Coordinates of C-alpha atoms and ligand atoms in Angstrom, one line a residue:
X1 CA -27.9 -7.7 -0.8
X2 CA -29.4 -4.3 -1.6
X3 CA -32.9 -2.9 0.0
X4 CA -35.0 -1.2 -2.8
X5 CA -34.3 2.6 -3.0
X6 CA -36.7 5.2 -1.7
X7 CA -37.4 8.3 -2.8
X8 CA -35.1 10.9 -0.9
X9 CA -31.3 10.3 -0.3
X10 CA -30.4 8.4 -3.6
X11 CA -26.5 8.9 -3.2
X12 CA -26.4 7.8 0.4
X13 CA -25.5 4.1 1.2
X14 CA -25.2 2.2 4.9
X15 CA -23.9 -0.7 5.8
X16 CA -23.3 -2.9 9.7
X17 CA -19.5 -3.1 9.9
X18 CA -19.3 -5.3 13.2
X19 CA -21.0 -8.9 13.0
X20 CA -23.8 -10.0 14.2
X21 CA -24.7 -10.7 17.7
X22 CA -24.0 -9.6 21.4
X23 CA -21.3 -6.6 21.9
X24 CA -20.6 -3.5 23.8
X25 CA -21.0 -1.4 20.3
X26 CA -22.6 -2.0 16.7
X27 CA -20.8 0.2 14.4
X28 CA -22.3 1.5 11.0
X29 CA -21.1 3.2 8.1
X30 CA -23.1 5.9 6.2
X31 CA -21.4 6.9 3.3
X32 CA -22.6 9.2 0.0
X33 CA -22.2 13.1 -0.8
X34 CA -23.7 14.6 1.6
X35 CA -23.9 12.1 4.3
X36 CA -22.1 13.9 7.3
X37 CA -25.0 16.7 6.8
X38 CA -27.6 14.0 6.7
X39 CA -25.9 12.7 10.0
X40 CA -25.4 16.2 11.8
X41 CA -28.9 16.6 11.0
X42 CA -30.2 13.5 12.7
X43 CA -28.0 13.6 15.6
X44 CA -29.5 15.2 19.0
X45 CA -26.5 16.5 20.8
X46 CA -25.8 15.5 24.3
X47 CA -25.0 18.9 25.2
X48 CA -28.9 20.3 24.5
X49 CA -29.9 22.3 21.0
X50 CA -31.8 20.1 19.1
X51 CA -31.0 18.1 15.8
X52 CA -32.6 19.2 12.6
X53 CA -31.2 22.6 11.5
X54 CA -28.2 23.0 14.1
X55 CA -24.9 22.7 13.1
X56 CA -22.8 20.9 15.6
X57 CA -19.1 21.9 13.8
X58 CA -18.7 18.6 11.8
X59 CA -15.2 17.7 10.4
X60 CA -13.2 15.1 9.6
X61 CA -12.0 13.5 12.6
X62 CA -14.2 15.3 15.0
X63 CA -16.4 12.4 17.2
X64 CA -19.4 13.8 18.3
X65 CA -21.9 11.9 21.3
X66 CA -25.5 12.2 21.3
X67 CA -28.8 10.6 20.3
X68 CA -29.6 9.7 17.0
X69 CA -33.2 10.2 15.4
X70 CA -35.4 8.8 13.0
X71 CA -37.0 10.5 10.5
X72 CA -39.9 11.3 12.2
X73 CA -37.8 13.0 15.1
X74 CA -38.4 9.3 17.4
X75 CA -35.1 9.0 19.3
X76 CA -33.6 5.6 18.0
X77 CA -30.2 5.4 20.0
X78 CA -27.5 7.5 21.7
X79 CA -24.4 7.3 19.5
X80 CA -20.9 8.4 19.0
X81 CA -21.4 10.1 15.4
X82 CA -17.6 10.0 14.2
X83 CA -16.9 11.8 10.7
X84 CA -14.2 10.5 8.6
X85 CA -14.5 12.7 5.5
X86 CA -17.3 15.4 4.3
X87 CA -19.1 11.8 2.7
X88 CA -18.3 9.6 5.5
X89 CA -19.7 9.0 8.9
X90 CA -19.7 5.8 11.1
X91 CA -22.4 5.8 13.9
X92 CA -21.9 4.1 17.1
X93 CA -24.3 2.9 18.6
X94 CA -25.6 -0.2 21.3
X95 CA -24.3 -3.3 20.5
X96 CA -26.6 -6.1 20.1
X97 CA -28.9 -7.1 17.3
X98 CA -31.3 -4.5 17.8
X99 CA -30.3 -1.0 18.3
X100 CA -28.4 -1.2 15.2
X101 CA -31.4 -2.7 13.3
X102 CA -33.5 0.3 14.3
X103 CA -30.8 2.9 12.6
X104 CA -30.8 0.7 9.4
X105 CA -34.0 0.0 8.9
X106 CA -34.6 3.8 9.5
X107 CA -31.9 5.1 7.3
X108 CA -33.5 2.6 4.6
X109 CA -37.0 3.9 5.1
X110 CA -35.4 7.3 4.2
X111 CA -33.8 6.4 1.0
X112 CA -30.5 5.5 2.1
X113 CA -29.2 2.3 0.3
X114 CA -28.0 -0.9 2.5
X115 CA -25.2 -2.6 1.6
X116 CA -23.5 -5.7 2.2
X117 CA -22.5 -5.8 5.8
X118 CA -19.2 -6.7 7.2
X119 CA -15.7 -4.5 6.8
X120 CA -15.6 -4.9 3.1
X121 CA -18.8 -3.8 2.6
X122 CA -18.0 -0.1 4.3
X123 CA -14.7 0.4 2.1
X124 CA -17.1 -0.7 -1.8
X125 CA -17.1 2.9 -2.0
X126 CA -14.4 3.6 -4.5
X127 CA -12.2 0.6 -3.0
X128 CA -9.8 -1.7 -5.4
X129 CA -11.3 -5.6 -5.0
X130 CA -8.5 -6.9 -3.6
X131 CA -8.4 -4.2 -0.8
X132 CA -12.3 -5.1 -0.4
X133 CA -11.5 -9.0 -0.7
X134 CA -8.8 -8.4 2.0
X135 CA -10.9 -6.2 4.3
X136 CA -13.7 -9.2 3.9
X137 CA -11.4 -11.5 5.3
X138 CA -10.1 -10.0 8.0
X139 CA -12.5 -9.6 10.7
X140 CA -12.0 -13.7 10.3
X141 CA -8.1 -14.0 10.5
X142 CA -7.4 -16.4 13.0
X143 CA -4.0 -16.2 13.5
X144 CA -1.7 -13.2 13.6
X145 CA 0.0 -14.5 10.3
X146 CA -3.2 -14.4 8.6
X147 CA -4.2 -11.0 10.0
X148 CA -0.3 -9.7 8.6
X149 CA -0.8 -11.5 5.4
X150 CA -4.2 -10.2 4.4
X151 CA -3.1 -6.3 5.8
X152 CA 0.0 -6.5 3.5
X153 CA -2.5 -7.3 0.4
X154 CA -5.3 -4.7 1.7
X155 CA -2.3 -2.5 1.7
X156 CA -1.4 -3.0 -2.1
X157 CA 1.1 -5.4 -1.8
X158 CA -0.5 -8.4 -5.0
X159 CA -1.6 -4.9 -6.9
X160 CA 2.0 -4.0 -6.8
X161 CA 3.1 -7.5 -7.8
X162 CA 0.2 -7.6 -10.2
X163 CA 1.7 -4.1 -11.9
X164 CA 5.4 -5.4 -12.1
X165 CA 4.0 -8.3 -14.2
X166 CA 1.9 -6.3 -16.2
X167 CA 4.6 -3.7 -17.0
X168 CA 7.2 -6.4 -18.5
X169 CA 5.1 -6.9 -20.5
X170 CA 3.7 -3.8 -21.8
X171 CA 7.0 -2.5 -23.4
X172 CA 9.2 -4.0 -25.7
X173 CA 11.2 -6.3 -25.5
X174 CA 8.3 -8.1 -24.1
X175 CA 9.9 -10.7 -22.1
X176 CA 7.6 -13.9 -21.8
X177 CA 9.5 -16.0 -19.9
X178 CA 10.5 -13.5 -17.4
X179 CA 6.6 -12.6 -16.6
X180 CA 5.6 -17.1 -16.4
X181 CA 7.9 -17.6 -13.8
X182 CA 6.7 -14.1 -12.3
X183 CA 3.3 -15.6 -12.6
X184 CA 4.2 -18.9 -11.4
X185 CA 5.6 -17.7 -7.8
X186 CA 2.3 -15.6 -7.7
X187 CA 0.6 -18.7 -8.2
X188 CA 2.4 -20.7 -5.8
X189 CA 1.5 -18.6 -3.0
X190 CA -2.2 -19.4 -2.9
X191 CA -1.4 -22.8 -1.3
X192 CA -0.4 -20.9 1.9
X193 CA -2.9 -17.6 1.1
X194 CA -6.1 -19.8 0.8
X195 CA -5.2 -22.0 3.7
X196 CA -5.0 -18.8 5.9
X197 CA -8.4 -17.7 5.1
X198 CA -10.0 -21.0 4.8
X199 CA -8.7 -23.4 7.5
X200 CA -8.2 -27.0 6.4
X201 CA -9.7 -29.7 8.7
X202 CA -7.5 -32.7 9.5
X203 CA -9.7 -36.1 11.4
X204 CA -7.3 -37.3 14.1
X205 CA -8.1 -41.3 14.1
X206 CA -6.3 -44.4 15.3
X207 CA -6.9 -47.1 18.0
X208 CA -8.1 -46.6 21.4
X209 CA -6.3 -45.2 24.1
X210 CA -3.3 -44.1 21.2
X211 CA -3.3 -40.4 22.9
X212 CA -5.3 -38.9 20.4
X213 CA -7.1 -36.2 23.1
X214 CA -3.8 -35.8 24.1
X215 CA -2.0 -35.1 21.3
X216 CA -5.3 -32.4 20.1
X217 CA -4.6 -30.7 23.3
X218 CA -0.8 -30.4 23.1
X219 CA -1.2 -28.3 19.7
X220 CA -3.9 -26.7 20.8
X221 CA -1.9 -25.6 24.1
X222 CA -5.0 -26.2 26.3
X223 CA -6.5 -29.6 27.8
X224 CA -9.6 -29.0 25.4
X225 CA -10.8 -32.7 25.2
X226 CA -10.8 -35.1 28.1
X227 CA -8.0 -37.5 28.5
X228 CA -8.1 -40.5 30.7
X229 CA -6.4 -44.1 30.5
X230 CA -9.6 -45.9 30.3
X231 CA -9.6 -46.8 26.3
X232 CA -13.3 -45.6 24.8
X233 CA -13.1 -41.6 26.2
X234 CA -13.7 -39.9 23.2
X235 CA -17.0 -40.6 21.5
X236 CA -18.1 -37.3 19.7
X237 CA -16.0 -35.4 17.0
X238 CA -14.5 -32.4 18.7
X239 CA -13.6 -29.6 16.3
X240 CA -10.5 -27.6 17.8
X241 CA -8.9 -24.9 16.3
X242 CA -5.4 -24.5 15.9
X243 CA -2.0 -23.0 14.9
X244 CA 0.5 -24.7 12.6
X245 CA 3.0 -22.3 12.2
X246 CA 0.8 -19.5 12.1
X247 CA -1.3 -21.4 9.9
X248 CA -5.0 -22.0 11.0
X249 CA -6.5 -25.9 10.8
X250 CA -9.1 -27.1 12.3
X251 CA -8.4 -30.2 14.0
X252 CA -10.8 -33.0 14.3
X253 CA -10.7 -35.5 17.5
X254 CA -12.7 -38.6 17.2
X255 CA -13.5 -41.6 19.3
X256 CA -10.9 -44.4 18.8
X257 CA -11.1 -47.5 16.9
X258 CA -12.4 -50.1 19.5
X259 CA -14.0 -53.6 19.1
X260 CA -17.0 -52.7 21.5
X261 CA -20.4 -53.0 19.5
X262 CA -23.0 -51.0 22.2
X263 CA -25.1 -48.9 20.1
X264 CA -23.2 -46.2 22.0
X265 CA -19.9 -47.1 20.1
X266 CA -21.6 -47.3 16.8
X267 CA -22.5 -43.8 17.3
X268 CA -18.9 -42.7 17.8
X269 CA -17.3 -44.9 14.8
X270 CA -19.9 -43.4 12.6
X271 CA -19.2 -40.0 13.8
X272 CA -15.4 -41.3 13.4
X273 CA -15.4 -42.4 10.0
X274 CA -17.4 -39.5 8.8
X275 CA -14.6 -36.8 10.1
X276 CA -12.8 -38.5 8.5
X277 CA -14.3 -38.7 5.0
X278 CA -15.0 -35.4 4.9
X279 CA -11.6 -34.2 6.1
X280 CA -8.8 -32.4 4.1
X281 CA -6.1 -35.1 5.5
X282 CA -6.1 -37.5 8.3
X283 CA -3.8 -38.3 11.3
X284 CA -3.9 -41.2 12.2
X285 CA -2.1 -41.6 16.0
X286 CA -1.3 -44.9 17.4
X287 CA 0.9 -45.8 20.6
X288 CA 4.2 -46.8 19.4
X289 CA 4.7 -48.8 22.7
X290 CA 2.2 -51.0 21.6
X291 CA 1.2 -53.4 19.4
X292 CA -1.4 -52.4 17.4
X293 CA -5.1 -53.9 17.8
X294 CA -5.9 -57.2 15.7
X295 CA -7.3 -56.3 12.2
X296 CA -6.6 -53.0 12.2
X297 CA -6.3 -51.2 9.2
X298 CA -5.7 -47.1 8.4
X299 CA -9.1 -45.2 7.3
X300 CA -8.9 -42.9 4.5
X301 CA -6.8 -42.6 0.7
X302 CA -2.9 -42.7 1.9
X303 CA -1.9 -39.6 -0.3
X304 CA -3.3 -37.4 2.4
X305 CA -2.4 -39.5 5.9
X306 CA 0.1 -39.3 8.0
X307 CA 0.9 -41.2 11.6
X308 CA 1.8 -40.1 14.7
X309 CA 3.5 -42.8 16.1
X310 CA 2.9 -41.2 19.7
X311 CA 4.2 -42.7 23.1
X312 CA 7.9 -42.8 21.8
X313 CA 8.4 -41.8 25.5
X314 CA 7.9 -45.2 26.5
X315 CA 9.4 -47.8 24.9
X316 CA 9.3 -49.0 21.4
X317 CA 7.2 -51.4 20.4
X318 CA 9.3 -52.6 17.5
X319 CA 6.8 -55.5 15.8
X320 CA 4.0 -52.4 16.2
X321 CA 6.1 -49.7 14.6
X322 CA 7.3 -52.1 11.7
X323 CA 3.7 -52.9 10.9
X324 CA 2.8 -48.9 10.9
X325 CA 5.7 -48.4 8.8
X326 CA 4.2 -51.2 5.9
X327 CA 1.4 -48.2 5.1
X328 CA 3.2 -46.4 3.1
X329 CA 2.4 -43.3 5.0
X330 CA 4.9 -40.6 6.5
X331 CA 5.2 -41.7 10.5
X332 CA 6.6 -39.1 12.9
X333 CA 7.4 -40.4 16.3
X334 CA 5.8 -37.8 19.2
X335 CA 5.1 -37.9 22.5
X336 CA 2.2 -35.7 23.6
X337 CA 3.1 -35.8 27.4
X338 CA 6.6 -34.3 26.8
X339 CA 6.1 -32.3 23.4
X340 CA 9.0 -34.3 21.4
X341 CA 8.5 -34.3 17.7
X342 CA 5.1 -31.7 17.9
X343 CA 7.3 -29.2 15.8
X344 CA 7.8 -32.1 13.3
X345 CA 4.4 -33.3 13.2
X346 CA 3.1 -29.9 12.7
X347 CA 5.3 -29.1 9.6
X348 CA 4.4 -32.8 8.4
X349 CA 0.7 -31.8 8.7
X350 CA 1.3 -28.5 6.8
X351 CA 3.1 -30.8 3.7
X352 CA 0.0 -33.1 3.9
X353 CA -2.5 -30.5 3.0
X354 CA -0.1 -28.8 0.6
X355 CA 0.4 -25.9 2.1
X356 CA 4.2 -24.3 2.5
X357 CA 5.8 -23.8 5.6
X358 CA 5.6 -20.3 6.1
X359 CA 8.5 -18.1 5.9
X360 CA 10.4 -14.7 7.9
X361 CA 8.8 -12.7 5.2
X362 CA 5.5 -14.6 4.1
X363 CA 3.7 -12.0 5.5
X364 CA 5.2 -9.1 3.4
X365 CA 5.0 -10.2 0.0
X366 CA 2.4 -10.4 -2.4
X367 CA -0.2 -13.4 -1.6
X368 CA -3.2 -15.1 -3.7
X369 CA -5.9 -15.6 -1.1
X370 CA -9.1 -16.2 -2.8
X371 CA -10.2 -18.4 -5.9
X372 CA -11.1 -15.9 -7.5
X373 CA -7.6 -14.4 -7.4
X374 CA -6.2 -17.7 -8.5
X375 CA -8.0 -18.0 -11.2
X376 CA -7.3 -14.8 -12.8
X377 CA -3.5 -15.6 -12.6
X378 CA -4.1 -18.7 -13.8
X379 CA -5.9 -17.2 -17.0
X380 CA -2.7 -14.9 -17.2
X381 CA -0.4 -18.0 -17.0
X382 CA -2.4 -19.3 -19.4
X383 CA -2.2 -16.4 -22.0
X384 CA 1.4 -16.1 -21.3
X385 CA 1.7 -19.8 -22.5
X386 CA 0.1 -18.6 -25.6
X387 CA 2.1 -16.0 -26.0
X388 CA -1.1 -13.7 -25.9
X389 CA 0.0 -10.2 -24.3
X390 CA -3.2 -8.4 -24.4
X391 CA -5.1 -11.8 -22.8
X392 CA -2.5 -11.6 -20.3
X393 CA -3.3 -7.7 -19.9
X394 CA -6.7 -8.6 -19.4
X395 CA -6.3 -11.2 -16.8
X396 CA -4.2 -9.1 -14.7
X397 CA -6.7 -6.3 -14.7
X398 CA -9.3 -8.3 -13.8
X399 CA -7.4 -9.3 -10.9
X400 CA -6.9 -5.7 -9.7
X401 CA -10.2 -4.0 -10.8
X402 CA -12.4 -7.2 -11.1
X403 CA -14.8 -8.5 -14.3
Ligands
GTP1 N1 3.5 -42.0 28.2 C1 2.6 -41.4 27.4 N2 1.3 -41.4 27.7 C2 0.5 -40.8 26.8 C3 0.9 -40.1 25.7 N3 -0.2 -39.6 25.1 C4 -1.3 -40.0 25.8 N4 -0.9 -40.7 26.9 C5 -1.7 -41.3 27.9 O1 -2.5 -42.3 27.2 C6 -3.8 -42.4 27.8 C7 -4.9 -42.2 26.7 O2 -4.8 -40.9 26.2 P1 -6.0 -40.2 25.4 O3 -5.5 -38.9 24.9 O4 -7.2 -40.2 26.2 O5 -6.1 -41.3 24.2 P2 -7.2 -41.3 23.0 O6 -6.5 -41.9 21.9 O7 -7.8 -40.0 22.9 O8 -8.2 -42.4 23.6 P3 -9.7 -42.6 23.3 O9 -10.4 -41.3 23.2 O10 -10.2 -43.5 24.4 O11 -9.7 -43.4 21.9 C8 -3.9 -41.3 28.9 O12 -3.6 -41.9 30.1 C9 -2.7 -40.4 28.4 O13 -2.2 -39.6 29.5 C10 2.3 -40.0 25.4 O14 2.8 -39.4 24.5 N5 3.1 -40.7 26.3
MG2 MG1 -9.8 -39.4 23.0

């Protein structure tokens, strides 16, 4: 989103780094030739002389504390004024929706142009895409490994790879097979890339009383949903966010398959059978000490289920189990009280949704983590096929510098 110009500073542009909402600071970056002078001149410093026309020693690196002014002189905030470079400033200011708001909507008033908000937005000036794609994504990491993985790209590391590819190719002899499988392992990594910037959701279903809750609340390492013995304790779908191996999913409780038929229960089984449908994959958990309930029968397509055949700290129910195994599904036996077979489930999970277990160094290699990314080295893969250098050229360009 751009704001329409005004007359005035044409080469300045501003944009809110931090998100949104209530914080001890809003941060915003003014950048453009000549934007730590337009800064200097709208800061009043704490220590007295006024703004406009007093130089208060700006340089690179030097954080200066005062009160920012509008155009018309009106103080708008006090501010930390920190200068990165001669064309860079980021202003400090109150957190909260407003105090920022003010600055921008003064700075646009004067002819300074607003970006796109967020990290990325601050680094368009002059940055590569995937360093701007990476510095998107971020902010929203949700695990360390997706944090590492994403700093490693901002940091150059799928431009490198991107290069290496490029460059057999570019001088004789031009070695085709040697850049596919190249391009191939570049592709293969935006199973786990995309999956770190884009949790999958996975509907945790099964009979009443199976230890669903409990199971949701041993990965998530907290007692999140309530757990009791009475069958019929979950009713809504509880989203909760976890950790598979540093990879983020978003794990769905629902309210267990139960023969009640109060308009109470409907509620829950539609709310059930929903999460489910619009799931990535399902788990479906049932107590392996138990039968299973008359009639039932697994929800969802079986190429993306698998069972938790949960309990197996009790004893086996063996005409239960057999039954479970008939689906065709993986089963992993758990037990959510003592934490048996949660390292198993979890990697299970990972293989359902397609996504590799990640590795000792999956964080320092090159990584596809967008669509669009994918999609370039697709068209490269494609050109390679083809035997087309300069389409494969192209692709690989447009990965690194964009259409
Ligand atoms: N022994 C044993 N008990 C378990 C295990 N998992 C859950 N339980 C117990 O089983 C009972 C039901 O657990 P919940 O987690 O509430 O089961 P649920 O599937 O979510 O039940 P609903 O929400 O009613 O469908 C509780 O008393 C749990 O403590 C397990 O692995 N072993
Ligand atoms: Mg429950």
């Amino acid at each position: 989103m751009r704001t329409t110009r005004a007359s005035g500073k044409p080469g300045l542009a501003a944009c809110l780094l931090t998100p949104p909402g209530e914080g001890g600071i809003s941060v915003i970056a003014l950048w453009g030739e000549g934007a730590a002078g337009f800064a200097e001149a709208r800061l009043k410093p704490a220590g007295g002389r006024t703004a406009a026309g007093h130089t208060v020693g700006v340089r690179p690196g030097r954080l200066v504390y005062g009160f920012f002014c509008g155009e018309s002189g009106e103080i708008l905030d006090e501010v930390i004024l920190g200068f990165a470079a001669r064309d860079r400033v980021e202003i400090n200011c109150h957190g909260g929706a407003l105090p920022a708001r003010r600055i921008l909507e003064d700075l646009s008033s004067s002819g300074v142009s607003i970006e796109k908000g967020g990290a990325g937005g601050a680094f368009g000036h002059g940055a590569r895409i995937i360093e701007r794609e990476a510095f998107e994504a971020l902010p929203a990491a949700q695990t360390s490994l997706a944090a590492r993985v994403l700093a490693a790209q901002a940091g150059g590391a799928l431009e490198h790879a991107a290069d290496g590819i490029g460059a057999v190719l570019s001088h004789p002899p031009v070695d085709f097979q040697k850049a596919s499988r190249a391009l191939g392992a570049l592709s293969a990594t935006a199973a786990l890339g995309i999956a770190l910037t884009r949790p999958a959701a996975v509907a945790v279903a099964g009979p009443a009383n199976a230890g669903k809750s409990t199971l949701v609340n041993a990965l998530a390492g907290y007692g999140r949903n309530i757990v009791t013995d009475v069958p019929g304790t979950t009713r809504d779908a509880v989203r909760v966010p976890v950790a598979l191996f540093g990879v983020p999913v978003v794990l769905i409780d629902t309210a267990g398959a139960a023969a009640s038929r109060t308009p109470l229960a409907a509620e829950a089984a539609l709310r059930a059978s929903n999460a489910v449908a619009g799931a990535h994959a399902v788990l479906i958990v049932v107590d392996s000490s138990a039968a299973l309930p008359d009639g039932y029968a697994p929800p969802g397509d079986r190429q993306r289920t698998l069972v938790a055949a949960n309990k197996a700290d009790l004893a086996p129910n063996a005409a239960g189990l057999a039954a479970v195994h008939e689906w065709g599904v993986g089963v992993v036996e758990t037990s959510a009280v003592t934490g048996a077979g949660l390292e198993d489930l979890s990697e299970a999970m990972l293989g359902v949704l397609g996504v590799p277990l990640p590795g000792k160094d999956s964080a320092a290699g090159a990584v596809i983590f967008t669509d669009r990314q994918l999609e370039c080295v697709r068209k490269a893969l494609q050109a390679v096929e083809r035997g087309d250098v300069k389409g494969v050229l192209e692709a690989l360009k447009s990965l690194s510098s964009g259409p």
